[in-house]
CSV table of C-alpha atoms in Angstrom, one decimal:
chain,number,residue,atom,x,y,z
A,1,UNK,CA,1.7,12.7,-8.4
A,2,UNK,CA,2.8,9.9,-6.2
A,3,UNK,CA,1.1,10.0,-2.7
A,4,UNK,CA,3.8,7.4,-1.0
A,5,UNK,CA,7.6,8.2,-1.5
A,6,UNK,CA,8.8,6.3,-4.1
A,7,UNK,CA,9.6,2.8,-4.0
A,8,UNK,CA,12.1,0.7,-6.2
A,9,UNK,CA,12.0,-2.9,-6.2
A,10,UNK,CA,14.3,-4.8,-8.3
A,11,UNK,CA,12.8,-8.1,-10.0
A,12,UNK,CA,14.7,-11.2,-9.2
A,13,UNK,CA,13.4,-12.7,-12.3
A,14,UNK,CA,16.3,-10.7,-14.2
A,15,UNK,CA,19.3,-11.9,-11.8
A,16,UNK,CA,21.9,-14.2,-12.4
A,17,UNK,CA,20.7,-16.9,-10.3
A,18,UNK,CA,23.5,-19.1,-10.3
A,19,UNK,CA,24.8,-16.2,-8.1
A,20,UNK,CA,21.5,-15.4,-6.3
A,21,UNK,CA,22.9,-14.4,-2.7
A,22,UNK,CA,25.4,-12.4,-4.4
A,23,UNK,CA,22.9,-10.6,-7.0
A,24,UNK,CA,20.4,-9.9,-3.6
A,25,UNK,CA,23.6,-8.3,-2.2
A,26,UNK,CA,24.7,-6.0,-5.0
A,27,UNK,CA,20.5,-4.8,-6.0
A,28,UNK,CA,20.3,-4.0,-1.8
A,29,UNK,CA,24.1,-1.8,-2.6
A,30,UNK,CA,22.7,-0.3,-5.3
A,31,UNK,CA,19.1,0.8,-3.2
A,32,UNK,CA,16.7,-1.2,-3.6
A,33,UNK,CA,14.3,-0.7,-1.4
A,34,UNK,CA,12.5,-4.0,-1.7
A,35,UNK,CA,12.8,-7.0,-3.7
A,36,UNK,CA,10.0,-8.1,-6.5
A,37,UNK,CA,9.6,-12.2,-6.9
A,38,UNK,CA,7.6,-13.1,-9.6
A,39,UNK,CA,5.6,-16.8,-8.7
A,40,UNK,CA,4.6,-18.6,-12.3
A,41,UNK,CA,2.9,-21.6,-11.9
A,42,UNK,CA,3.0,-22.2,-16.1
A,43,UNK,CA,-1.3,-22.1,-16.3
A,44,UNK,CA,-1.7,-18.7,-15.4
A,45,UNK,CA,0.7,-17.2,-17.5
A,46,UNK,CA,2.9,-19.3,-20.2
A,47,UNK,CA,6.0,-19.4,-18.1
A,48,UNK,CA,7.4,-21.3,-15.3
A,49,UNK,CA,9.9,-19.5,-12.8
A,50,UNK,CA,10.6,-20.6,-9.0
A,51,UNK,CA,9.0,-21.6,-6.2
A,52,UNK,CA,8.8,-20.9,-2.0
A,53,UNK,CA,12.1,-22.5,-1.3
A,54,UNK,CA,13.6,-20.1,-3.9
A,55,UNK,CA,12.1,-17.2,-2.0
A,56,UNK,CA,13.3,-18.6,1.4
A,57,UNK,CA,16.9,-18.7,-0.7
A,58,UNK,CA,16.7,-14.9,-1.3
A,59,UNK,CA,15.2,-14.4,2.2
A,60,UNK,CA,18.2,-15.5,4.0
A,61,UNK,CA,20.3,-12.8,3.1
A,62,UNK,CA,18.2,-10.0,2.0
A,63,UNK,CA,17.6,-7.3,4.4
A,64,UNK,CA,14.8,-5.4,2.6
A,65,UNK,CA,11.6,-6.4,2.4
A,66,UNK,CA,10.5,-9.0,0.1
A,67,UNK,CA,7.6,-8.4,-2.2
A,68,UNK,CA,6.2,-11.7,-3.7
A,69,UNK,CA,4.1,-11.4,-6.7
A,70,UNK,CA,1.3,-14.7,-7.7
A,71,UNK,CA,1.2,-15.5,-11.3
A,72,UNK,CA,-0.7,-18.8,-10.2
A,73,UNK,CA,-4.4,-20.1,-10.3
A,74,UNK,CA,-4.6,-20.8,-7.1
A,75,UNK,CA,-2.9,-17.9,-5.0
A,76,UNK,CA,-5.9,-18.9,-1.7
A,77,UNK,CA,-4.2,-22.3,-1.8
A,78,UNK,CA,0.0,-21.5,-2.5
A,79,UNK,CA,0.3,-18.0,-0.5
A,80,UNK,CA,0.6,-19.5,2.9
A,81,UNK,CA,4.1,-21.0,1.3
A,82,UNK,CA,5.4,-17.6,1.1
A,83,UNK,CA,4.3,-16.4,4.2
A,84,UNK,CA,7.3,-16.7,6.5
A,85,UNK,CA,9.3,-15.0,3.4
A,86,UNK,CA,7.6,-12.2,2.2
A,87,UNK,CA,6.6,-9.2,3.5
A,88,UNK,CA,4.1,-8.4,0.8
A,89,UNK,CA,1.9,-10.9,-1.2
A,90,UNK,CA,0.1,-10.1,-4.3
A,91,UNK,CA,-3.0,-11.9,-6.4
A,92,UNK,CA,-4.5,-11.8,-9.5
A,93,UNK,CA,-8.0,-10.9,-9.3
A,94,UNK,CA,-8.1,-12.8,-12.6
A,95,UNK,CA,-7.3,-15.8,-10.7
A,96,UNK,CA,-9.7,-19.0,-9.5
A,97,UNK,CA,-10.1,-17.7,-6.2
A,98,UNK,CA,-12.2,-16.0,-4.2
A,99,UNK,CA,-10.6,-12.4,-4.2
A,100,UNK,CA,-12.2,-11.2,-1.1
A,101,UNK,CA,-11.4,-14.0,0.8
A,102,UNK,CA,-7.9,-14.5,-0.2
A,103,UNK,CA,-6.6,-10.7,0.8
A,104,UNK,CA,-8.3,-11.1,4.0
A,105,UNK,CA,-6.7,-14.6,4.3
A,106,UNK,CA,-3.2,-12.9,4.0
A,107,UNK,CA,-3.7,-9.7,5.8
A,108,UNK,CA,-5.0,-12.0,8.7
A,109,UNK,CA,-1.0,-14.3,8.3
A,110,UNK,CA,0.4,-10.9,9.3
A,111,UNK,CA,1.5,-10.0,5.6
A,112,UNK,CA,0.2,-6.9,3.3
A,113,UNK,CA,-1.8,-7.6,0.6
A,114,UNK,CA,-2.0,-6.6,-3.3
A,115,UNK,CA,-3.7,-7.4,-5.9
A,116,UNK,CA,-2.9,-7.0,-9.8
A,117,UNK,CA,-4.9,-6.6,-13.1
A,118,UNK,CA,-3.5,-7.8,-16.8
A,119,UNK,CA,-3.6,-5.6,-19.5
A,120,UNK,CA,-6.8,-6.8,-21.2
A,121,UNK,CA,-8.6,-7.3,-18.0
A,122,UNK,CA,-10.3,-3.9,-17.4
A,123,UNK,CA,-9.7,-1.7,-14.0
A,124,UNK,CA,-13.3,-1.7,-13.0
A,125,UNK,CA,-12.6,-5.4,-12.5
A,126,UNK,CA,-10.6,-4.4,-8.8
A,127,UNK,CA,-13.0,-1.5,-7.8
A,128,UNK,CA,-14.7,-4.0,-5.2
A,129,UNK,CA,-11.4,-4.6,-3.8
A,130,UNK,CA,-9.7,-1.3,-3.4
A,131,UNK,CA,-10.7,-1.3,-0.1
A,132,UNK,CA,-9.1,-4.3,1.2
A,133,UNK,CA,-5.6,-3.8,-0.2
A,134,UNK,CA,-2.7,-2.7,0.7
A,135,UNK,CA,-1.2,-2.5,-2.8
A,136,UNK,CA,-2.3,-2.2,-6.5
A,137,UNK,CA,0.2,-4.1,-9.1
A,138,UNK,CA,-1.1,-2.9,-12.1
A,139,UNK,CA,1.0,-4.8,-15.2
A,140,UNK,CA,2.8,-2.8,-17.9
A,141,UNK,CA,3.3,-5.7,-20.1
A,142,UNK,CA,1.5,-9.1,-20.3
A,143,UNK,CA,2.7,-10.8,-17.3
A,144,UNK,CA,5.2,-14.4,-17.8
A,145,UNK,CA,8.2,-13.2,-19.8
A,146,UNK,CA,10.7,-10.7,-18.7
A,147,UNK,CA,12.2,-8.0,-20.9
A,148,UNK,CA,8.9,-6.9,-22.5
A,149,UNK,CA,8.5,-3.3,-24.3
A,150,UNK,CA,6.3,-1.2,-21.8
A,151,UNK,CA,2.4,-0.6,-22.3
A,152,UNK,CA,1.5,3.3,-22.0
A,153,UNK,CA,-1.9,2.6,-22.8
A,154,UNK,CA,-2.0,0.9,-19.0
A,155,UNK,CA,-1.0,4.2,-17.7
A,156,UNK,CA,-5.2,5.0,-17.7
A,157,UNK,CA,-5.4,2.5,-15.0
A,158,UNK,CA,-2.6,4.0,-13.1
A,159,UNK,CA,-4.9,7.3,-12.9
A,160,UNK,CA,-8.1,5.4,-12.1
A,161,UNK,CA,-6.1,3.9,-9.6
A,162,UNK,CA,-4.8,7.2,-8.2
A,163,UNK,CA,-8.3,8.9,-8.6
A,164,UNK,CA,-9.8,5.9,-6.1
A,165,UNK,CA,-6.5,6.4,-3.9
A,166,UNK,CA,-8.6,9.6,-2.7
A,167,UNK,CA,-10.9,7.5,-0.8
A,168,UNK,CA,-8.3,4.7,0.6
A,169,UNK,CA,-4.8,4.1,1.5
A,170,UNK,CA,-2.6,2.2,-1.0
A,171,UNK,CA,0.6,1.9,-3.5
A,172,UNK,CA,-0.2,2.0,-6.8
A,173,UNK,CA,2.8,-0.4,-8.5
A,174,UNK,CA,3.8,-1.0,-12.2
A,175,UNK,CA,5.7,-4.3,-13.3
A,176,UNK,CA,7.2,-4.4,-16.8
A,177,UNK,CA,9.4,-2.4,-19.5
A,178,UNK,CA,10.6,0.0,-16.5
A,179,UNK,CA,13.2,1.7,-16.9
A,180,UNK,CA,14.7,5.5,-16.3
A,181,UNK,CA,11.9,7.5,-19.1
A,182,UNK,CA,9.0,4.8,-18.0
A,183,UNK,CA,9.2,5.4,-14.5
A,184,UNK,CA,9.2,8.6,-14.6
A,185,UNK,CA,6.0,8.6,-17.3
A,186,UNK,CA,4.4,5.9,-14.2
A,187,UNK,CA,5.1,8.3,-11.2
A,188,UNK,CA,4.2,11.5,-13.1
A,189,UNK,CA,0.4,9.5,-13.6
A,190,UNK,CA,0.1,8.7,-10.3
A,191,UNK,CA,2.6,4.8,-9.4
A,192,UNK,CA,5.1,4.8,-6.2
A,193,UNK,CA,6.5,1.4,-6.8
A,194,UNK,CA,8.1,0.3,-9.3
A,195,UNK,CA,9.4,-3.0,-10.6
A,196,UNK,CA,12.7,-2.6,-12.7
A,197,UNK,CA,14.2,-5.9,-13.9
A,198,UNK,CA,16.5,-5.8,-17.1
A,199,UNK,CA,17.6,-2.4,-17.1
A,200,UNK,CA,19.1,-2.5,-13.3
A,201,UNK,CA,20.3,-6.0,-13.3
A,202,UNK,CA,21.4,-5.9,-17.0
A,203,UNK,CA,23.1,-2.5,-16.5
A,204,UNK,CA,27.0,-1.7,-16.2
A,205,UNK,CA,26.2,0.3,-13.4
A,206,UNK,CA,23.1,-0.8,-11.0
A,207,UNK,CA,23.2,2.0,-8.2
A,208,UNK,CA,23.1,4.4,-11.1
A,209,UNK,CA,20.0,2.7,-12.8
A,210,UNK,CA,18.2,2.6,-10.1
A,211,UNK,CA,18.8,6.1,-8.6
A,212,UNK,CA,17.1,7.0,-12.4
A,213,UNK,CA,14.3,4.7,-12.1
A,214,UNK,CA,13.5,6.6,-8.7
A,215,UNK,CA,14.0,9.6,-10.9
A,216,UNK,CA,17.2,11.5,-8.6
């Protein structure tokens, strides 16, 4: 079971953005309770999505907090960008950085701190960190593209994840394929944040696809 109340946080990547402010406006009506921003730099992942002014877009109207996740290389050298926007900023511990360095780096800029793991990259790989974050993103698809099927394989990392919990404080997040049946499969193994992109924003009705995604 969960050991934070559950969070749900609406990917950005699935609005429409030629009507951002009004999509930030109808996800916060339907209860969100934060906003997910995926950052692709197109070398880290095989994609290429938006940037810090984008984030500062959505920041000006949104009233929940912001949850801004790196897809980049270099997340030491770009997350001072998304400082003054997000409330939460999350690396790769794939990326070319120096892990360590880089949560302290934003903990010390007054932001919480995550960190993620791709599917192939295996959990033991964040161990070292668990201590120093604030949040564990751990992906459900291979991160770049949205609309992916979800990855129940990756829910053995959610548990490892929940089993270290024990020992420190942290949310335990899943990004990818979430929707009312995968949440639930995600919070019953041990997540309390989930990322829900296509099936809120592509739904006919968005409060209800979210209130089933936090599984009420």
């Amino acid at each position: 079971m969960p050991a934070h109340s559950i969070v749900v946080a609406p990917s950005i990547l699935a609005c429409d953005f030629g009507k951002l402010h009004e999509e930030v406006r109808r996800a916060e009506a339907a209860g969100a309770d934060w906003l997910h921003l995926d950052i692709m730099d197109g070398h880290f992942v095989d994609n290429i999505s938006f940037g810090p002014a984008f984030v500062d877009a959505v920041a000006k109207v949104a009233t929940v907090p912001i949850d801004v996740h790196l897809m980049v290389d270099r997340p030491d050298h770009y997350f001072p960008r998304f400082v003054k926007s997000a409330a939460n900023i999350t690396v790769h511990v794939e990326a070319q950085h120096d892990v360590a360095k880089t949560l302290a780096a934003i903990r010390a800029s007054g932001r919480t701190c995550g960190l993620s793991l791709r599917p192939a990259t295996p959990f033991e790989s964040v161990v070292p960190f668990l201590d120093q974050i604030d949040l564990l993103l751990v992906m459900t698809v291979e991160p770049g593209f949205g609309g992916q099927p979800f990855m129940p394989e990756m829910m053995s990392k959610v548990q490892a994840g929940a089993a270290a919990r024990a020992q420190w404080n942290y949310r335990i997040e899943v990004d990818g394929g979430i929707n009312a049946k995968t949440a639930a499969l995600s919070i019953e193994q041990g997540a309390d944040t989930l990322v829900a992109g296509t099936s809120v924003f592509g739904a006919p009705d968005m409060a209800l696809a979210v209130r089933q995604v936090r599984g009420v």
